[in-house]
Short mmCIF file of C-alpha atoms and ligand atoms in Angstrom, two decimals:
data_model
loop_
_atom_site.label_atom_id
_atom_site.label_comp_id
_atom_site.label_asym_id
_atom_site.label_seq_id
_atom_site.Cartn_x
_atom_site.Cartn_y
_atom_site.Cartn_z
CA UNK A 1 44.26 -15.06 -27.52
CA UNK A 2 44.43 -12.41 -25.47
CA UNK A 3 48.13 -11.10 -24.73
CA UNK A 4 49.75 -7.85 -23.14
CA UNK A 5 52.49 -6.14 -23.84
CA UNK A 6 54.77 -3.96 -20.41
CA UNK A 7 57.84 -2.34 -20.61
CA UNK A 8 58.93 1.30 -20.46
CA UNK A 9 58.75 4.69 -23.20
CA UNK A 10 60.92 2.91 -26.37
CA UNK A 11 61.16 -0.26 -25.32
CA UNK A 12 59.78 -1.21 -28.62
CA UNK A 13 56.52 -2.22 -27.71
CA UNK A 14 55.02 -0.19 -30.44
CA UNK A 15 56.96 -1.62 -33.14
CA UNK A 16 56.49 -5.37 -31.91
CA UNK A 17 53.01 -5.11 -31.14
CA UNK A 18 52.36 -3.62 -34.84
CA UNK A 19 54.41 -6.50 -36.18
CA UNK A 20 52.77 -9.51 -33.98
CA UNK A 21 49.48 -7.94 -34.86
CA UNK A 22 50.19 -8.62 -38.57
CA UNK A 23 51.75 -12.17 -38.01
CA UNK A 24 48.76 -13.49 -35.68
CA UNK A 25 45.81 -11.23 -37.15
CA UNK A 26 44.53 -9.98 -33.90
CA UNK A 27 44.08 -6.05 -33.41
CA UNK A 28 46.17 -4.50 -31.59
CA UNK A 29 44.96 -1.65 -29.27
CA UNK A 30 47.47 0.90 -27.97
CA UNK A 31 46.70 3.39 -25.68
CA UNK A 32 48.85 5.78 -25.98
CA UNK A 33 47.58 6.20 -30.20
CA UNK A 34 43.87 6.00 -29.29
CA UNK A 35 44.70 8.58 -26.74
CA UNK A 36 47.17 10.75 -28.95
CA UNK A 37 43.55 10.29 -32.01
CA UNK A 38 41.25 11.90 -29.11
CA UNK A 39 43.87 14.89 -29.05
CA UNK A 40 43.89 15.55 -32.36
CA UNK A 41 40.21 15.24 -32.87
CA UNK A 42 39.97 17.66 -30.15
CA UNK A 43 37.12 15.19 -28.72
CA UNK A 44 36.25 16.51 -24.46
CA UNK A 45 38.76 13.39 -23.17
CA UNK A 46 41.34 14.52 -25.93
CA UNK A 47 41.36 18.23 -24.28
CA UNK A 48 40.97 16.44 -20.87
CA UNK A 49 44.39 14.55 -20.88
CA UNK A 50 46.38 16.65 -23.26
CA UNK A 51 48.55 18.68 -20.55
CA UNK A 52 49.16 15.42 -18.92
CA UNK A 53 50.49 13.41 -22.01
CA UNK A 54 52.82 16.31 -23.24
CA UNK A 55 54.09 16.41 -19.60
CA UNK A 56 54.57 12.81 -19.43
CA UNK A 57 52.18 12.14 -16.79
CA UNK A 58 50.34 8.95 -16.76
CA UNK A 59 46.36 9.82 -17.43
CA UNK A 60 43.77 9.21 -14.98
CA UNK A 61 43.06 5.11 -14.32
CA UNK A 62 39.29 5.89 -14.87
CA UNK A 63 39.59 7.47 -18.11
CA UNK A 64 41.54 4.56 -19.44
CA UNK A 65 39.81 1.94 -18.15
CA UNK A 66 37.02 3.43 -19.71
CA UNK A 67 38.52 3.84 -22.88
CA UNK A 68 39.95 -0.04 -23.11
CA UNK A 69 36.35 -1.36 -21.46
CA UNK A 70 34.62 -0.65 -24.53
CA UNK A 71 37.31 -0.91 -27.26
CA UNK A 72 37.21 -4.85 -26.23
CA UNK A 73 33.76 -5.08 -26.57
CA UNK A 74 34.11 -4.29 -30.63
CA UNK A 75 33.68 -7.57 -32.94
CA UNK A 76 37.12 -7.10 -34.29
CA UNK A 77 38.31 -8.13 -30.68
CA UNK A 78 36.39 -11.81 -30.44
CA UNK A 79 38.85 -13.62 -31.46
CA UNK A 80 41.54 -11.89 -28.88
CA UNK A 81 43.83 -8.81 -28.94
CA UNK A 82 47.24 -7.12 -28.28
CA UNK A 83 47.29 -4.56 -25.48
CA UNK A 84 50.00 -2.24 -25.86
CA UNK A 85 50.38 0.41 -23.16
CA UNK A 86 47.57 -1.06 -20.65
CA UNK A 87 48.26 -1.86 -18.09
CA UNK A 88 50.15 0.28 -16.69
CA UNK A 89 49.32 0.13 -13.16
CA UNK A 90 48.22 -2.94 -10.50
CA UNK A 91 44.88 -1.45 -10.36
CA UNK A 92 44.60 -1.28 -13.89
CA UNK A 93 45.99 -4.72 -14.27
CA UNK A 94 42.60 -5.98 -12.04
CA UNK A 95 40.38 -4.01 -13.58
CA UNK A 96 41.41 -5.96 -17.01
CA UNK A 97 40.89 -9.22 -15.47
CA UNK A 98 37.10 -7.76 -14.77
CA UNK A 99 36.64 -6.28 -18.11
CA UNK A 100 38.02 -9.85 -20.10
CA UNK A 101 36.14 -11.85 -17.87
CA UNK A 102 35.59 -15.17 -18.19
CA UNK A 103 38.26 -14.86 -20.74
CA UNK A 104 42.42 -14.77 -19.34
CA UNK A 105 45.08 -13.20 -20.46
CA UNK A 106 47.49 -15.75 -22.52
CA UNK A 107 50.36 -13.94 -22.12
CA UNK A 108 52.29 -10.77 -21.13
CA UNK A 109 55.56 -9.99 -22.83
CA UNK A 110 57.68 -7.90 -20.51
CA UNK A 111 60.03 -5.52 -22.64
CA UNK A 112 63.60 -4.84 -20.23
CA UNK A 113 66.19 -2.42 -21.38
CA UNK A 114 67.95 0.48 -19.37
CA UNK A 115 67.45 3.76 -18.86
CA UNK A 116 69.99 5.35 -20.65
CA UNK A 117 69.45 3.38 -24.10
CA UNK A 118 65.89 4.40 -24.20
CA UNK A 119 66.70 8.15 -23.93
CA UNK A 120 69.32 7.55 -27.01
CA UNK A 121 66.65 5.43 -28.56
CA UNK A 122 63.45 7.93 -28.06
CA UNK A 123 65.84 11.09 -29.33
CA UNK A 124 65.41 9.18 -32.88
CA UNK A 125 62.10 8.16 -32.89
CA UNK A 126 59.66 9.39 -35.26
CA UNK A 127 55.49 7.39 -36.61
CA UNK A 128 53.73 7.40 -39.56
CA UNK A 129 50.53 10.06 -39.64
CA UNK A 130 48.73 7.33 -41.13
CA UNK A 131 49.04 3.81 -39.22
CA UNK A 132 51.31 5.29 -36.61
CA UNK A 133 54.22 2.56 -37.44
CA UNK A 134 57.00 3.82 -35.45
CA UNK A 135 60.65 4.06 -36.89
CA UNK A 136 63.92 5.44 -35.62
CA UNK A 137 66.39 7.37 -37.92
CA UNK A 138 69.33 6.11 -36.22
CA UNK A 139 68.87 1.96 -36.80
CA UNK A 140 64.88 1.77 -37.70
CA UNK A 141 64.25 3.53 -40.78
CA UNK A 142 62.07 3.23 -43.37
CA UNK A 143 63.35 0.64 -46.33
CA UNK A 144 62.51 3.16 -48.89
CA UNK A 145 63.13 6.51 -47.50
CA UNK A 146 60.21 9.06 -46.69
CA UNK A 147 57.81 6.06 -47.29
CA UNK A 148 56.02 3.59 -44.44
CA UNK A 149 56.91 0.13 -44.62
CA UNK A 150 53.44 -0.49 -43.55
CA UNK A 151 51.20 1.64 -45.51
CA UNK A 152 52.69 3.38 -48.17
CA UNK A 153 52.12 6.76 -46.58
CA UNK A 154 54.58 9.69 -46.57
CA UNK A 155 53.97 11.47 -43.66
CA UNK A 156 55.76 11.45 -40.44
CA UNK A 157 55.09 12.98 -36.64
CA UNK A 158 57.20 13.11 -33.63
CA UNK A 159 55.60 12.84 -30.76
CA UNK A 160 55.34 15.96 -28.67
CA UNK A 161 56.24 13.94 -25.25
CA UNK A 162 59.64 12.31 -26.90
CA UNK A 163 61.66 15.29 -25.82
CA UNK A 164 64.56 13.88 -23.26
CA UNK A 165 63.09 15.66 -20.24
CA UNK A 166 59.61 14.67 -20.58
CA UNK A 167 60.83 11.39 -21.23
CA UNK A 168 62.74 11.45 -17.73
CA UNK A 169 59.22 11.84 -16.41
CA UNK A 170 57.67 8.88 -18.48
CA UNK A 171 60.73 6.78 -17.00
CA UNK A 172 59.76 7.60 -13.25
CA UNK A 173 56.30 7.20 -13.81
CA UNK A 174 57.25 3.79 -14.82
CA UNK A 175 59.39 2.69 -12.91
CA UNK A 176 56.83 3.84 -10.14
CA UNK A 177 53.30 2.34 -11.49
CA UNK A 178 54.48 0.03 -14.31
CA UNK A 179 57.10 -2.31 -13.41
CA UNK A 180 55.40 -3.53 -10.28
CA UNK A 181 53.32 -5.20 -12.98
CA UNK A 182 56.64 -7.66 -13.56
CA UNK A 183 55.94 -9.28 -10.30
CA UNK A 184 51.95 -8.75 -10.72
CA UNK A 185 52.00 -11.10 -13.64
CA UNK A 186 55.32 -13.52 -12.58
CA UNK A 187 53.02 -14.33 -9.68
CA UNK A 188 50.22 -15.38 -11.95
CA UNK A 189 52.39 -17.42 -14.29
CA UNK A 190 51.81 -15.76 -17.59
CA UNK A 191 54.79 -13.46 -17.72
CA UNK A 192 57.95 -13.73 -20.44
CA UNK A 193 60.67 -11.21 -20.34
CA UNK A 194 62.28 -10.34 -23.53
CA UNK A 195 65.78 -8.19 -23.77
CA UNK A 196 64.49 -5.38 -26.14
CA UNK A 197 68.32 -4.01 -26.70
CA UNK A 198 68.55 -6.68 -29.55
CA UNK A 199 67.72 -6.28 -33.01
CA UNK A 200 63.58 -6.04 -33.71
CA UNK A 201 63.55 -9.72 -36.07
CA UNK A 202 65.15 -11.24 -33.48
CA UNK A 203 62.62 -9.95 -30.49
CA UNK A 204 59.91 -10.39 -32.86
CA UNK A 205 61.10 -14.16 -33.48
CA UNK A 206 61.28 -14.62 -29.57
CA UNK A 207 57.81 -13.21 -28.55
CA UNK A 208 55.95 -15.48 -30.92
CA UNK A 209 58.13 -18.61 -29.88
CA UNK A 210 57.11 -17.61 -26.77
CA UNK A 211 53.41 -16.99 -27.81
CA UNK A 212 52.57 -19.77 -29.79
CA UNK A 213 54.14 -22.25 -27.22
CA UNK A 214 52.27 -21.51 -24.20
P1 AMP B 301 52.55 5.50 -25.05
O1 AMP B 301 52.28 5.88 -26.47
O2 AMP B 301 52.14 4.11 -24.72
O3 AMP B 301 53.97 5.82 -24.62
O4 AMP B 301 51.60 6.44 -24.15
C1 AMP B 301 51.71 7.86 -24.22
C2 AMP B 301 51.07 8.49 -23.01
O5 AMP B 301 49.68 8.14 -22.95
C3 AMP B 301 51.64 8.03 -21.66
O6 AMP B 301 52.83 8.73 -21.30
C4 AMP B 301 50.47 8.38 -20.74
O7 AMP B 301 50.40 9.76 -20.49
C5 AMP B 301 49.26 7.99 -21.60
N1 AMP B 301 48.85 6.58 -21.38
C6 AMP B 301 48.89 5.58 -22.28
N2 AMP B 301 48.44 4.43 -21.73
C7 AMP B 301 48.13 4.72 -20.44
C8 AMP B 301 47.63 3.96 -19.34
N3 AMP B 301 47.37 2.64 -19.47
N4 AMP B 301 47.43 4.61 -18.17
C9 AMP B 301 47.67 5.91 -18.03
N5 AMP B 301 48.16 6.70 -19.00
C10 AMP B 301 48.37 6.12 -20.22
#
């Protein structure tokens, strides 16, 4: 089962994606943390695209593709995956369909909420070091406080790009490259829309109803 996850910066695709991963055992491969691992490694790609991601630029297609063309190749991903952050443009999109091939994506879950609520929402935000579960101090914190839900850990980041005015700058860039990818996959047939303003059980309830139905 292969299924994709599109929607804009704190949408919640993070957070859904971790939780579907768990319910349906698949891995779940998201961009932006394999990316943000190269920068803190310091590996050549990490130093490549770090000016880009802090500015809230989207990185360069070939670098990406590359980066998802082998991660799907790994035995954990036989049985299917959850892409979250890819695509993120149409070109993208067909170079997926290339990479997956003969295999089809299932489904693609597309996250809608406005502007304005993601800048309130992203001004909270904050991940776990460890497993990079993502929280929100203002309605998604941790049950036990100071402590992942997911892995026990203690220690917390927030991302360098969640400021609001770089996260103007993720918002154009998607509503430039990434939201053409609504019509992309309604043409194709394999595209649900969620609202992401409601509460995460709820979304979380919808996506696999939606998921496990097809
Ligand atoms: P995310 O954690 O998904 O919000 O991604 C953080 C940043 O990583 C984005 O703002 C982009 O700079 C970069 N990024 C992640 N996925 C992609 C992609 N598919 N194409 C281009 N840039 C990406």
């Amino acid at each position: 089962m292969i299924i994709v996850l599109v929607g804009p910066p704190g949408s919640g695709k993070g957070t859904q994606s971790t939780l579907i991963s768990k319910e349906l055992k698949l891995p779940c491969l998201a961009t932006g943390d394999i990316l943000r691992e190269e920068i803190s490694k310091k590996t050549p790609l990490g130093l490549n695209i770090e000016d880009r991601i802090n500015e809230g630029r989207l990185v360069e297609t070939s670098l990406i593709n590359q980066v998802i063309s082998n991660r799907v190749k790994d035995t954990d991903c036989e049985k299917g995956f959850i892409l979250d952050g890819y695509p993120r443009k149409i070109d993208q999109a067909i170079e997926l369909e290339k990479m997956i091939a003969p295999r089809k994506i299932d489904k693609v879950v597309g996250f809608l909420i406005d502007d304005e609520t993601i800048i309130k929402r992203i001004a909270g935000r904050f991940s776990c070091t460890k497993c990079n579960a993502n929280y929100n101090k203002y309605y998604n914190a941790p049950k036990i406080e100071n402590v992942c839900d997911n892995c026990g850990s203690e220690e917390f980041y927030t991302r360098k790009d969640d400021t609001s005015e770089v996260c103007k700058k993720r918002l154009e860039e998607y509503h430039l490259w990434t939201e053409p990818l609504f019509s992309y996959y309604e043409k194709q047939g394999t595209l649900v829309k969620i609202d992401s303003s409601k509460n995460i059980e709820d979304i979380t309830k919808t996506i696999l109803k939606n998921i496990l139905t097809f």
